[in-house]
């Protein structure tokens, strides 16, 4: 997490990316970055259980601030959970 804002009701985690290719939509964000932000959000929810946790990426070549939708992060956490469950089964 490059920047963390902790407000009264909300936490915002921001990570800076220096990619040359600037995504135009959240669907264009490279999968490892989505996983990274989903895991940050999951951890921050444990640290700040009473606050809403939001995430964003800053593309420095833009510069462009791109907020990641909760639905995208929820789906990624579910996908990662399935992968971990499958890996644990011998």
N, CA, C and O atoms as a CHARMM CRD file, in Angstrom:
* protein
*
  360
    1    1 UNK  N      0.86000  -1.16700   0.00000 PROA 1      0.00000
    2    1 UNK  CA     0.00000   0.00000   0.00000 PROA 1      0.00000
    3    1 UNK  C      0.90400   1.22600   0.00000 PROA 1      0.00000
    4    1 UNK  O      1.67500   1.44900   0.93300 PROA 1      0.00000
    5    2 UNK  N      0.79400   2.01000  -1.05600 PROA 2      0.00000
    6    2 UNK  CA     1.63000   3.21100  -1.15600 PROA 2      0.00000
    7    2 UNK  C      1.07500   4.37900  -0.35100 PROA 2      0.00000
    8    2 UNK  O      1.84000   5.16900   0.20300 PROA 2      0.00000
    9    3 UNK  N     -0.22600   4.49300  -0.28300 PROA 3      0.00000
   10    3 UNK  CA    -0.86300   5.54800   0.50900 PROA 3      0.00000
   11    3 UNK  C     -2.08600   4.96200   1.19500 PROA 3      0.00000
   12    3 UNK  O     -2.83200   4.17900   0.60700 PROA 3      0.00000
   13    4 UNK  N     -2.27900   5.35400   2.44900 PROA 4      0.00000
   14    4 UNK  CA    -3.42500   4.88600   3.22200 PROA 4      0.00000
   15    4 UNK  C     -4.07000   6.08200   3.89400 PROA 4      0.00000
   16    4 UNK  O     -3.42500   6.80400   4.65400 PROA 4      0.00000
   17    5 UNK  N     -5.33900   6.28400   3.60900 PROA 5      0.00000
   18    5 UNK  CA    -6.11400   7.33500   4.26300 PROA 5      0.00000
   19    5 UNK  C     -7.09000   6.66000   5.19800 PROA 5      0.00000
   20    5 UNK  O     -7.84500   5.77900   4.78600 PROA 5      0.00000
   21    6 UNK  N     -7.08100   7.06800   6.45700 PROA 6      0.00000
   22    6 UNK  CA    -8.01900   6.53800   7.44100 PROA 6      0.00000
   23    6 UNK  C     -8.88800   7.68600   7.91200 PROA 6      0.00000
   24    6 UNK  O     -8.43100   8.57900   8.62600 PROA 6      0.00000
   25    7 UNK  N    -10.13800   7.65200   7.50700 PROA 7      0.00000
   26    7 UNK  CA   -11.09700   8.67100   7.90000 PROA 7      0.00000
   27    7 UNK  C    -11.98800   8.16700   9.01500 PROA 7      0.00000
   28    7 UNK  O    -11.78800   7.07500   9.54700 PROA 7      0.00000
   29    8 UNK  N    -12.96200   8.96600   9.35600 PROA 8      0.00000
   30    8 UNK  CA   -13.86900   8.61100  10.43900 PROA 8      0.00000
   31    8 UNK  C    -14.66400   7.34800  10.12600 PROA 8      0.00000
   32    8 UNK  O    -14.82500   6.48200  10.98600 PROA 8      0.00000
   33    9 UNK  N    -15.16300   7.24500   8.88300 PROA 9      0.00000
   34    9 UNK  CA   -16.00100   6.10400   8.49300 PROA 9      0.00000
   35    9 UNK  C    -15.41300   5.25800   7.37100 PROA 9      0.00000
   36    9 UNK  O    -15.96800   4.21600   7.02100 PROA 9      0.00000
   37   10 UNK  N    -14.29000   5.70300   6.80500 PROA 10     0.00000
   38   10 UNK  CA   -13.77600   5.06900   5.58500 PROA 10     0.00000
   39   10 UNK  C    -12.25400   4.97900   5.60000 PROA 10     0.00000
   40   10 UNK  O    -11.55700   5.82400   6.16300 PROA 10     0.00000
   41   11 UNK  N    -11.77100   3.92100   4.95700 PROA 11     0.00000
   42   11 UNK  CA   -10.34000   3.73300   4.73800 PROA 11     0.00000
   43   11 UNK  C    -10.14000   3.64400   3.22700 PROA 11     0.00000
   44   11 UNK  O    -10.89200   2.95700   2.53500 PROA 11     0.00000
   45   12 UNK  N     -9.12100   4.34300   2.72100 PROA 12     0.00000
   46   12 UNK  CA    -8.80100   4.27300   1.29600 PROA 12     0.00000
   47   12 UNK  C     -7.35500   3.82200   1.15000 PROA 12     0.00000
   48   12 UNK  O     -6.43600   4.48700   1.62700 PROA 12     0.00000
   49   13 UNK  N     -7.16300   2.68900   0.48500 PROA 13     0.00000
   50   13 UNK  CA    -5.82700   2.16500   0.20000 PROA 13     0.00000
   51   13 UNK  C     -5.51400   2.44100  -1.26800 PROA 13     0.00000
   52   13 UNK  O     -6.28700   2.08500  -2.15800 PROA 13     0.00000
   53   14 UNK  N     -4.37600   3.07500  -1.50400 PROA 14     0.00000
   54   14 UNK  CA    -3.98000   3.44800  -2.86400 PROA 14     0.00000
   55   14 UNK  C     -2.61700   2.84400  -3.16900 PROA 14     0.00000
   56   14 UNK  O     -1.71100   2.86800  -2.33500 PROA 14     0.00000
   57   15 UNK  N     -2.48400   2.30300  -4.36900 PROA 15     0.00000
   58   15 UNK  CA    -1.20700   1.76800  -4.81900 PROA 15     0.00000
   59   15 UNK  C     -0.85100   2.43800  -6.14500 PROA 15     0.00000
   60   15 UNK  O     -1.70600   2.60700  -7.01400 PROA 15     0.00000
   61   16 UNK  N      0.40900   2.81400  -6.28900 PROA 16     0.00000
   62   16 UNK  CA     0.88400   3.46700  -7.51100 PROA 16     0.00000
   63   16 UNK  C      1.42400   2.42800  -8.47800 PROA 16     0.00000
   64   16 UNK  O      2.12000   1.49500  -8.07800 PROA 16     0.00000
   65   17 UNK  N      1.09800   2.59500  -9.75200 PROA 17     0.00000
   66   17 UNK  CA     1.57400   1.70600 -10.81100 PROA 17     0.00000
   67   17 UNK  C      2.21500   2.54400 -11.91300 PROA 17     0.00000
   68   17 UNK  O      1.71000   3.60600 -12.27900 PROA 17     0.00000
   69   18 UNK  N      3.32400   2.05500 -12.43000 PROA 18     0.00000
   70   18 UNK  CA     4.08000   2.81300 -13.43300 PROA 18     0.00000
   71   18 UNK  C      4.03600   2.16000 -14.81200 PROA 18     0.00000
   72   18 UNK  O      4.93300   2.37500 -15.62700 PROA 18     0.00000
   73   19 UNK  N      3.01700   1.37700 -15.07500 PROA 19     0.00000
   74   19 UNK  CA     2.87400   0.70600 -16.36700 PROA 19     0.00000
   75   19 UNK  C      2.85500   1.72000 -17.51200 PROA 19     0.00000
   76   19 UNK  O      2.31700   2.81800 -17.37300 PROA 19     0.00000
   77   20 UNK  N      3.44100   1.34200 -18.62600 PROA 20     0.00000
   78   20 UNK  CA     3.38100   2.19200 -19.81800 PROA 20     0.00000
   79   20 UNK  C      1.98700   2.15000 -20.44200 PROA 20     0.00000
   80   20 UNK  O      1.49200   3.15500 -20.95200 PROA 20     0.00000
   81   21 UNK  N      1.35600   0.96000 -20.39400 PROA 21     0.00000
   82   21 UNK  CA     0.00400   0.80300 -20.93800 PROA 21     0.00000
   83   21 UNK  C     -1.00000   1.22200 -19.86800 PROA 21     0.00000
   84   21 UNK  O     -1.07100   0.61400 -18.80000 PROA 21     0.00000
   85   22 UNK  N     -1.76200   2.24700 -20.15900 PROA 22     0.00000
   86   22 UNK  CA    -2.75200   2.76200 -19.23100 PROA 22     0.00000
   87   22 UNK  C     -4.09200   2.08000 -19.48700 PROA 22     0.00000
   88   22 UNK  O     -4.65400   2.24300 -20.57100 PROA 22     0.00000
   89   23 UNK  N     -4.62200   1.32300 -18.52700 PROA 23     0.00000
   90   23 UNK  CA    -5.92000   0.67800 -18.74500 PROA 23     0.00000
   91   23 UNK  C     -7.02900   1.72500 -18.87800 PROA 23     0.00000
   92   23 UNK  O     -6.99900   2.75900 -18.21100 PROA 23     0.00000
   93   24 UNK  N     -7.98500   1.45200 -19.72600 PROA 24     0.00000
   94   24 UNK  CA    -9.08700   2.39500 -19.90800 PROA 24     0.00000
   95   24 UNK  C    -10.30100   2.02900 -19.06300 PROA 24     0.00000
   96   24 UNK  O    -11.14900   2.87900 -18.79300 PROA 24     0.00000
   97   25 UNK  N    -10.38700   0.76700 -18.64400 PROA 25     0.00000
   98   25 UNK  CA   -11.48600   0.31000 -17.78900 PROA 25     0.00000
   99   25 UNK  C    -10.91100  -0.58500 -16.69800 PROA 25     0.00000
  100   25 UNK  O     -9.76700  -1.03100 -16.78900 PROA 25     0.00000
  101   26 UNK  N    -11.70700  -0.84400 -15.66900 PROA 26     0.00000
  102   26 UNK  CA   -11.22900  -1.73100 -14.60100 PROA 26     0.00000
  103   26 UNK  C    -11.03100  -3.15900 -15.11900 PROA 26     0.00000
  104   26 UNK  O    -10.23100  -3.91700 -14.57100 PROA 26     0.00000
  105   27 UNK  N    -11.75700  -3.51600 -16.16400 PROA 27     0.00000
  106   27 UNK  CA   -11.58300  -4.85700 -16.74800 PROA 27     0.00000
  107   27 UNK  C    -10.20600  -5.00900 -17.40200 PROA 27     0.00000
  108   27 UNK  O     -9.72800  -6.12800 -17.58700 PROA 27     0.00000
  109   28 UNK  N     -9.58300  -3.91000 -17.74600 PROA 28     0.00000
  110   28 UNK  CA    -8.26000  -3.93700 -18.37600 PROA 28     0.00000
  111   28 UNK  C     -7.10300  -3.97300 -17.37100 PROA 28     0.00000
  112   28 UNK  O     -5.94300  -4.09100 -17.76500 PROA 28     0.00000
  113   29 UNK  N     -7.41400  -3.87300 -16.09200 PROA 29     0.00000
  114   29 UNK  CA    -6.36100  -3.90400 -15.06700 PROA 29     0.00000
  115   29 UNK  C     -5.75500  -5.30800 -15.04300 PROA 29     0.00000
  116   29 UNK  O     -6.49700  -6.29000 -15.00900 PROA 29     0.00000
  117   30 UNK  N     -4.43700  -5.42400 -15.05900 PROA 30     0.00000
  118   30 UNK  CA    -3.81400  -6.74600 -14.99200 PROA 30     0.00000
  119   30 UNK  C     -4.27700  -7.53300 -13.75300 PROA 30     0.00000
  120   30 UNK  O     -4.37500  -6.98300 -12.65600 PROA 30     0.00000
  121   31 UNK  N     -4.55300  -8.80400 -13.94800 PROA 31     0.00000
  122   31 UNK  CA    -5.09800  -9.66200 -12.88900 PROA 31     0.00000
  123   31 UNK  C     -4.27100  -9.63800 -11.59800 PROA 31     0.00000
  124   31 UNK  O     -4.85800  -9.60500 -10.51600 PROA 31     0.00000
  125   32 UNK  N     -2.93300  -9.65400 -11.66400 PROA 32     0.00000
  126   32 UNK  CA    -2.18100  -9.61600 -10.39900 PROA 32     0.00000
  127   32 UNK  C     -2.44000  -8.36100  -9.57200 PROA 32     0.00000
  128   32 UNK  O     -2.37600  -8.40900  -8.34400 PROA 32     0.00000
  129   33 UNK  N     -2.73000  -7.24200 -10.22800 PROA 33     0.00000
  130   33 UNK  CA    -3.01200  -6.00400  -9.49600 PROA 33     0.00000
  131   33 UNK  C     -4.37700  -6.07900  -8.81300 PROA 33     0.00000
  132   33 UNK  O     -4.54800  -5.59200  -7.69500 PROA 33     0.00000
  133   34 UNK  N     -5.34000  -6.69100  -9.49100 PROA 34     0.00000
  134   34 UNK  CA    -6.66400  -6.86000  -8.88800 PROA 34     0.00000
  135   34 UNK  C     -6.54500  -7.76500  -7.66400 PROA 34     0.00000
  136   34 UNK  O     -7.13100  -7.47700  -6.62000 PROA 34     0.00000
  137   35 UNK  N     -5.79300  -8.85100  -7.78600 PROA 35     0.00000
  138   35 UNK  CA    -5.59500  -9.76200  -6.64800 PROA 35     0.00000
  139   35 UNK  C     -4.90000  -9.03900  -5.50000 PROA 35     0.00000
  140   35 UNK  O     -5.28500  -9.19500  -4.34200 PROA 35     0.00000
  141   36 UNK  N     -3.88900  -8.25800  -5.81400 PROA 36     0.00000
  142   36 UNK  CA    -3.15400  -7.50200  -4.79900 PROA 36     0.00000
  143   36 UNK  C     -4.09300  -6.58300  -4.01900 PROA 36     0.00000
  144   36 UNK  O     -4.06800  -6.56700  -2.78900 PROA 36     0.00000
  145   37 UNK  N     -4.91100  -5.82800  -4.72600 PROA 37     0.00000
  146   37 UNK  CA    -5.79500  -4.88100  -4.06800 PROA 37     0.00000
  147   37 UNK  C     -6.90800  -5.59400  -3.29900 PROA 37     0.00000
  148   37 UNK  O     -7.34200  -5.11700  -2.25000 PROA 37     0.00000
  149   38 UNK  N     -7.36800  -6.73000  -3.81500 PROA 38     0.00000
  150   38 UNK  CA    -8.39100  -7.50500  -3.10400 PROA 38     0.00000
  151   38 UNK  C     -7.84100  -8.02600  -1.77400 PROA 38     0.00000
  152   38 UNK  O     -8.54600  -8.03100  -0.76500 PROA 38     0.00000
  153   39 UNK  N     -6.59200  -8.46000  -1.78000 PROA 39     0.00000
  154   39 UNK  CA    -5.97900  -8.94200  -0.54600 PROA 39     0.00000
  155   39 UNK  C     -5.70900  -7.79800   0.43200 PROA 39     0.00000
  156   39 UNK  O     -5.88700  -7.96400   1.63800 PROA 39     0.00000
  157   40 UNK  N     -5.28700  -6.65600  -0.06900 PROA 40     0.00000
  158   40 UNK  CA    -5.12500  -5.48200   0.79600 PROA 40     0.00000
  159   40 UNK  C     -6.44900  -5.14700   1.47200 PROA 40     0.00000
  160   40 UNK  O     -6.50200  -4.90600   2.67800 PROA 40     0.00000
  161   41 UNK  N     -7.51100  -5.13500   0.68300 PROA 41     0.00000
  162   41 UNK  CA    -8.83800  -4.79400   1.21700 PROA 41     0.00000
  163   41 UNK  C     -9.27000  -5.78600   2.28000 PROA 41     0.00000
  164   41 UNK  O     -9.81500  -5.39700   3.31300 PROA 41     0.00000
  165   42 UNK  N     -9.02900  -7.06800   2.02900 PROA 42     0.00000
  166   42 UNK  CA    -9.38900  -8.10000   3.00100 PROA 42     0.00000
  167   42 UNK  C     -8.64900  -7.89200   4.31500 PROA 42     0.00000
  168   42 UNK  O     -9.24600  -7.98700   5.38700 PROA 42     0.00000
  169   43 UNK  N     -7.36100  -7.61200   4.23400 PROA 43     0.00000
  170   43 UNK  CA    -6.56100  -7.38500   5.44000 PROA 43     0.00000
  171   43 UNK  C     -7.01700  -6.12700   6.17900 PROA 43     0.00000
  172   43 UNK  O     -7.13800  -6.13000   7.40400 PROA 43     0.00000
  173   44 UNK  N     -7.26700  -5.06000   5.43400 PROA 44     0.00000
  174   44 UNK  CA    -7.67200  -3.80700   6.06900 PROA 44     0.00000
  175   44 UNK  C     -9.04000  -3.91700   6.73200 PROA 44     0.00000
  176   44 UNK  O     -9.30500  -3.23300   7.72000 PROA 44     0.00000
  177   45 UNK  N     -9.90100  -4.76000   6.20600 PROA 45     0.00000
  178   45 UNK  CA   -11.20300  -4.98500   6.84300 PROA 45     0.00000
  179   45 UNK  C    -11.04000  -5.61900   8.22300 PROA 45     0.00000
  180   45 UNK  O    -11.84600  -5.38200   9.12200 PROA 45     0.00000
  181   46 UNK  N     -9.99900  -6.42000   8.38100 PROA 46     0.00000
  182   46 UNK  CA    -9.70800  -7.02300   9.68900 PROA 46     0.00000
  183   46 UNK  C     -9.17000  -5.96900  10.65400 PROA 46     0.00000
  184   46 UNK  O     -9.50800  -5.97100  11.83800 PROA 46     0.00000
  185   47 UNK  N     -8.33900  -5.07800  10.14800 PROA 47     0.00000
  186   47 UNK  CA    -7.72400  -4.03900  10.97900 PROA 47     0.00000
  187   47 UNK  C     -8.74500  -2.95400  11.34700 PROA 47     0.00000
  188   47 UNK  O     -8.72600  -2.42800  12.46000 PROA 47     0.00000
  189   48 UNK  N     -9.63600  -2.62600  10.40200 PROA 48     0.00000
  190   48 UNK  CA   -10.62800  -1.56400  10.60000 PROA 48     0.00000
  191   48 UNK  C    -12.04100  -2.13700  10.39300 PROA 48     0.00000
  192   48 UNK  O    -12.70100  -1.79200   9.41200 PROA 48     0.00000
  193   49 UNK  N    -12.50900  -2.99600  11.29100 PROA 49     0.00000
  194   49 UNK  CA   -13.78200  -3.70100  11.05800 PROA 49     0.00000
  195   49 UNK  C    -15.01700  -2.79700  11.00600 PROA 49     0.00000
  196   49 UNK  O    -16.04000  -3.20300  10.45500 PROA 49     0.00000
  197   50 UNK  N    -14.95000  -1.61600  11.55000 PROA 50     0.00000
  198   50 UNK  CA   -16.12100  -0.72600  11.57100 PROA 50     0.00000
  199   50 UNK  C    -16.10400   0.31700  10.46200 PROA 50     0.00000
  200   50 UNK  O    -16.98800   1.17200  10.39500 PROA 50     0.00000
  201   51 UNK  N    -15.10400   0.24900   9.59500 PROA 51     0.00000
  202   51 UNK  CA   -14.98500   1.24700   8.52200 PROA 51     0.00000
  203   51 UNK  C    -15.16800   0.58500   7.15500 PROA 51     0.00000
  204   51 UNK  O    -14.85600  -0.59000   6.96600 PROA 51     0.00000
  205   52 UNK  N    -15.67300   1.35800   6.22900 PROA 52     0.00000
  206   52 UNK  CA   -15.77200   0.89800   4.84100 PROA 52     0.00000
  207   52 UNK  C    -14.39200   1.03500   4.21100 PROA 52     0.00000
  208   52 UNK  O    -13.76400   2.09000   4.30800 PROA 52     0.00000
  209   53 UNK  N    -13.92000  -0.03000   3.56500 PROA 53     0.00000
  210   53 UNK  CA   -12.58500  -0.02400   2.96700 PROA 53     0.00000
  211   53 UNK  C    -12.72600   0.06400   1.44800 PROA 53     0.00000
  212   53 UNK  O    -13.38100  -0.76300   0.81500 PROA 53     0.00000
  213   54 UNK  N    -12.09600   1.08600   0.88800 PROA 54     0.00000
  214   54 UNK  CA   -12.09100   1.28000  -0.56400 PROA 54     0.00000
  215   54 UNK  C    -10.65100   1.21200  -1.05700 PROA 54     0.00000
  216   54 UNK  O     -9.70600   1.43200  -0.29900 PROA 54     0.00000
  217   55 UNK  N    -10.50100   0.90200  -2.34600 PROA 55     0.00000
  218   55 UNK  CA    -9.16300   0.81700  -2.93400 PROA 55     0.00000
  219   55 UNK  C     -9.12800   1.56900  -4.25700 PROA 55     0.00000
  220   55 UNK  O    -10.14600   1.76900  -4.91900 PROA 55     0.00000
  221   56 UNK  N     -7.91300   1.97600  -4.61400 PROA 56     0.00000
  222   56 UNK  CA    -7.72100   2.66000  -5.89700 PROA 56     0.00000
  223   56 UNK  C     -6.28600   2.44100  -6.36000 PROA 56     0.00000
  224   56 UNK  O     -5.37500   2.21600  -5.56400 PROA 56     0.00000
  225   57 UNK  N     -6.12300   2.51400  -7.65900 PROA 57     0.00000
  226   57 UNK  CA    -4.79500   2.48500  -8.27100 PROA 57     0.00000
  227   57 UNK  C     -4.52700   3.84800  -8.88300 PROA 57     0.00000
  228   57 UNK  O     -5.42300   4.46900  -9.45500 PROA 57     0.00000
  229   58 UNK  N     -3.30200   4.30500  -8.76000 PROA 58     0.00000
  230   58 UNK  CA    -2.87400   5.52400  -9.43900 PROA 58     0.00000
  231   58 UNK  C     -1.89500   5.10500 -10.52800 PROA 58     0.00000
  232   58 UNK  O     -0.82300   4.57100 -10.24100 PROA 58     0.00000
  233   59 UNK  N     -2.26900   5.34900 -11.77100 PROA 59     0.00000
  234   59 UNK  CA    -1.39900   5.06900 -12.91300 PROA 59     0.00000
  235   59 UNK  C     -0.57500   6.32600 -13.14100 PROA 59     0.00000
  236   59 UNK  O     -1.10600   7.34800 -13.57500 PROA 59     0.00000
  237   60 UNK  N      0.70500   6.25800 -12.85300 PROA 60     0.00000
  238   60 UNK  CA     1.55600   7.44900 -12.87300 PROA 60     0.00000
  239   60 UNK  C      1.79500   7.98800 -14.27100 PROA 60     0.00000
  240   60 UNK  O      2.11400   9.16800 -14.41700 PROA 60     0.00000
  241   61 UNK  N      1.65200   7.16600 -15.30700 PROA 61     0.00000
  242   61 UNK  CA     1.85700   7.65400 -16.66900 PROA 61     0.00000
  243   61 UNK  C      0.71100   8.52500 -17.13900 PROA 61     0.00000
  244   61 UNK  O      0.84400   9.22700 -18.14200 PROA 61     0.00000
  245   62 UNK  N     -0.43000   8.49500 -16.42600 PROA 62     0.00000
  246   62 UNK  CA    -1.58000   9.31000 -16.81600 PROA 62     0.00000
  247   62 UNK  C     -1.41500  10.77900 -16.48300 PROA 62     0.00000
  248   62 UNK  O     -1.36500  11.58100 -17.41600 PROA 62     0.00000
  249   63 UNK  N     -1.32800  11.18000 -15.27900 PROA 63     0.00000
  250   63 UNK  CA    -1.70700  10.33100 -14.15200 PROA 63     0.00000
  251   63 UNK  C     -3.22300  10.11500 -14.13300 PROA 63     0.00000
  252   63 UNK  O     -3.99900  10.94700 -14.60400 PROA 63     0.00000
  253   64 UNK  N     -3.61300   8.97000 -13.57200 PROA 64     0.00000
  254   64 UNK  CA    -5.02300   8.60400 -13.53000 PROA 64     0.00000
  255   64 UNK  C     -5.29100   7.85400 -12.24200 PROA 64     0.00000
  256   64 UNK  O     -4.57800   6.90700 -11.91100 PROA 64     0.00000
  257   65 UNK  N     -6.31400   8.27000 -11.51200 PROA 65     0.00000
  258   65 UNK  CA    -6.77700   7.56100 -10.32500 PROA 65     0.00000
  259   65 UNK  C     -7.92900   6.66800 -10.74700 PROA 65     0.00000
  260   65 UNK  O     -8.90500   7.14700 -11.32400 PROA 65     0.00000
  261   66 UNK  N     -7.82600   5.38100 -10.46700 PROA 66     0.00000
  262   66 UNK  CA    -8.87000   4.44200 -10.85200 PROA 66     0.00000
  263   66 UNK  C     -9.32500   3.68000  -9.60700 PROA 66     0.00000
  264   66 UNK  O     -8.57800   2.87800  -9.04700 PROA 66     0.00000
  265   67 UNK  N    -10.54800   3.94300  -9.19100 PROA 67     0.00000
  266   67 UNK  CA   -11.11200   3.21400  -8.04700 PROA 67     0.00000
  267   67 UNK  C    -11.53500   1.82300  -8.49800 PROA 67     0.00000
  268   67 UNK  O    -12.02900   1.63700  -9.61000 PROA 67     0.00000
  269   68 UNK  N    -11.33400   0.85200  -7.61700 PROA 68     0.00000
  270   68 UNK  CA   -11.71500  -0.51300  -7.93000 PROA 68     0.00000
  271   68 UNK  C    -13.06700  -0.81300  -7.28800 PROA 68     0.00000
  272   68 UNK  O    -13.23000  -0.64000  -6.08100 PROA 68     0.00000
  273   69 UNK  N    -14.03500  -1.26200  -8.08500 PROA 69     0.00000
  274   69 UNK  CA   -15.36800  -1.54600  -7.54500 PROA 69     0.00000
  275   69 UNK  C    -15.33100  -2.69400  -6.54400 PROA 69     0.00000
  276   69 UNK  O    -14.56600  -3.64600  -6.69500 PROA 69     0.00000
  277   70 UNK  N    -16.17100  -2.58600  -5.52200 PROA 70     0.00000
  278   70 UNK  CA   -16.24700  -3.63200  -4.51600 PROA 70     0.00000
  279   70 UNK  C    -16.60600  -4.97100  -5.15100 PROA 70     0.00000
  280   70 UNK  O    -16.08700  -6.01000  -4.74200 PROA 70     0.00000
  281   71 UNK  N    -17.48500  -4.95500  -6.14300 PROA 71     0.00000
  282   71 UNK  CA   -17.90100  -6.20600  -6.78600 PROA 71     0.00000
  283   71 UNK  C    -16.72100  -6.91600  -7.44900 PROA 71     0.00000
  284   71 UNK  O    -16.64200  -8.14400  -7.41500 PROA 71     0.00000
  285   72 UNK  N    -15.81200  -6.16200  -8.04800 PROA 72     0.00000
  286   72 UNK  CA   -14.61900  -6.74000  -8.67100 PROA 72     0.00000
  287   72 UNK  C    -13.72600  -7.38400  -7.61700 PROA 72     0.00000
  288   72 UNK  O    -13.22400  -8.49200  -7.81100 PROA 72     0.00000
  289   73 UNK  N    -13.53100  -6.68600  -6.50300 PROA 73     0.00000
  290   73 UNK  CA   -12.67600  -7.20900  -5.43200 PROA 73     0.00000
  291   73 UNK  C    -13.32000  -8.41000  -4.74100 PROA 73     0.00000
  292   73 UNK  O    -12.62800  -9.36900  -4.39900 PROA 73     0.00000
  293   74 UNK  N    -14.63700  -8.36800  -4.53100 PROA 74     0.00000
  294   74 UNK  CA   -15.33700  -9.50900  -3.93600 PROA 74     0.00000
  295   74 UNK  C    -15.19200 -10.75500  -4.81000 PROA 74     0.00000
  296   74 UNK  O    -14.94100 -11.84900  -4.30600 PROA 74     0.00000
  297   75 UNK  N    -15.35100 -10.58200  -6.10900 PROA 75     0.00000
  298   75 UNK  CA   -15.21300 -11.71100  -7.03700 PROA 75     0.00000
  299   75 UNK  C    -13.79200 -12.26500  -7.00900 PROA 75     0.00000
  300   75 UNK  O    -13.59900 -13.47900  -7.09100 PROA 75     0.00000
  301   76 UNK  N    -12.79700 -11.39000  -6.89300 PROA 76     0.00000
  302   76 UNK  CA   -11.40600 -11.83500  -6.86000 PROA 76     0.00000
  303   76 UNK  C    -11.10100 -12.60000  -5.57600 PROA 76     0.00000
  304   76 UNK  O    -10.39800 -13.61000  -5.61300 PROA 76     0.00000
  305   77 UNK  N    -11.61400 -12.13700  -4.45000 PROA 77     0.00000
  306   77 UNK  CA   -11.41700 -12.85300  -3.18100 PROA 77     0.00000
  307   77 UNK  C    -12.06300 -14.23800  -3.26600 PROA 77     0.00000
  308   77 UNK  O    -11.48400 -15.22000  -2.80000 PROA 77     0.00000
  309   78 UNK  N    -13.24500 -14.32200  -3.85100 PROA 78     0.00000
  310   78 UNK  CA   -13.90600 -15.62200  -4.02000 PROA 78     0.00000
  311   78 UNK  C    -13.07900 -16.53800  -4.91800 PROA 78     0.00000
  312   78 UNK  O    -12.93000 -17.72500  -4.62600 PROA 78     0.00000
  313   79 UNK  N    -12.54400 -15.99500  -6.00400 PROA 79     0.00000
  314   79 UNK  CA   -11.71900 -16.79100  -6.92000 PROA 79     0.00000
  315   79 UNK  C    -10.46300 -17.29400  -6.22100 PROA 79     0.00000
  316   79 UNK  O    -10.09100 -18.45800  -6.36300 PROA 79     0.00000
  317   80 UNK  N     -9.81700 -16.41900  -5.47000 PROA 80     0.00000
  318   80 UNK  CA    -8.61300 -16.82900  -4.74200 PROA 80     0.00000
  319   80 UNK  C     -8.93700 -17.88400  -3.69700 PROA 80     0.00000
  320   80 UNK  O     -8.16500 -18.82300  -3.50100 PROA 80     0.00000
  321   81 UNK  N    -10.07100 -17.73800  -3.02600 PROA 81     0.00000
  322   81 UNK  CA   -10.49400 -18.73600  -2.04700 PROA 81     0.00000
  323   81 UNK  C    -10.70900 -20.10500  -2.67600 PROA 81     0.00000
  324   81 UNK  O    -10.32000 -21.12300  -2.10300 PROA 81     0.00000
  325   82 UNK  N    -11.32800 -20.13200  -3.85000 PROA 82     0.00000
  326   82 UNK  CA   -11.53900 -21.40600  -4.56200 PROA 82     0.00000
  327   82 UNK  C    -10.20200 -22.04000  -4.94200 PROA 82     0.00000
  328   82 UNK  O    -10.01700 -23.24900  -4.79900 PROA 82     0.00000
  329   83 UNK  N     -9.27200 -21.21700  -5.42700 PROA 83     0.00000
  330   83 UNK  CA    -7.95100 -21.74200  -5.81000 PROA 83     0.00000
  331   83 UNK  C     -7.22600 -22.32900  -4.61200 PROA 83     0.00000
  332   83 UNK  O     -6.60200 -23.38500  -4.71400 PROA 83     0.00000
  333   84 UNK  N     -7.30700 -21.64900  -3.47900 PROA 84     0.00000
  334   84 UNK  CA    -6.65100 -22.16500  -2.27100 PROA 84     0.00000
  335   84 UNK  C     -7.31000 -23.46500  -1.80600 PROA 84     0.00000
  336   84 UNK  O     -6.61900 -24.39200  -1.38100 PROA 84     0.00000
  337   85 UNK  N     -8.63700 -23.53900  -1.88400 PROA 85     0.00000
  338   85 UNK  CA    -9.34000 -24.76100  -1.48900 PROA 85     0.00000
  339   85 UNK  C     -8.95000 -25.92900  -2.39300 PROA 85     0.00000
  340   85 UNK  O     -8.72200 -27.04200  -1.91900 PROA 85     0.00000
  341   86 UNK  N     -8.87700 -25.67000  -3.68000 PROA 86     0.00000
  342   86 UNK  CA    -8.49900 -26.72200  -4.63700 PROA 86     0.00000
  343   86 UNK  C     -7.06200 -27.18400  -4.42000 PROA 86     0.00000
  344   86 UNK  O     -6.75700 -28.36800  -4.55600 PROA 86     0.00000
  345   87 UNK  N     -6.18600 -26.24700  -4.08100 PROA 87     0.00000
  346   87 UNK  CA    -4.78000 -26.59100  -3.86700 PROA 87     0.00000
  347   87 UNK  C     -4.59000 -27.40600  -2.59300 PROA 87     0.00000
  348   87 UNK  O     -3.62900 -28.16700  -2.48500 PROA 87     0.00000
  349   88 UNK  N     -5.49200 -27.25600  -1.63300 PROA 88     0.00000
  350   88 UNK  CA    -5.35300 -27.95200  -0.35200 PROA 88     0.00000
  351   88 UNK  C     -5.82500 -29.38700  -0.43300 PROA 88     0.00000
  352   88 UNK  O     -5.48600 -30.19700   0.43000 PROA 88     0.00000
  353   89 UNK  N     -6.60100 -29.72000  -1.45100 PROA 89     0.00000
  354   89 UNK  CA    -7.11200 -31.09000  -1.59200 PROA 89     0.00000
  355   89 UNK  C     -6.05100 -31.94400  -2.28200 PROA 89     0.00000
  356   89 UNK  O     -5.64300 -31.64200  -3.40400 PROA 89     0.00000
  357   90 UNK  N     -5.59900 -33.01900  -1.60900 PROA 90     0.00000
  358   90 UNK  CA    -4.56200 -33.86900  -2.23200 PROA 90     0.00000
  359   90 UNK  C     -5.07700 -34.69100  -3.38200 PROA 90     0.00000
  360   90 UNK  O     -4.31700 -35.44400  -3.99100 PROA 90     0.00000
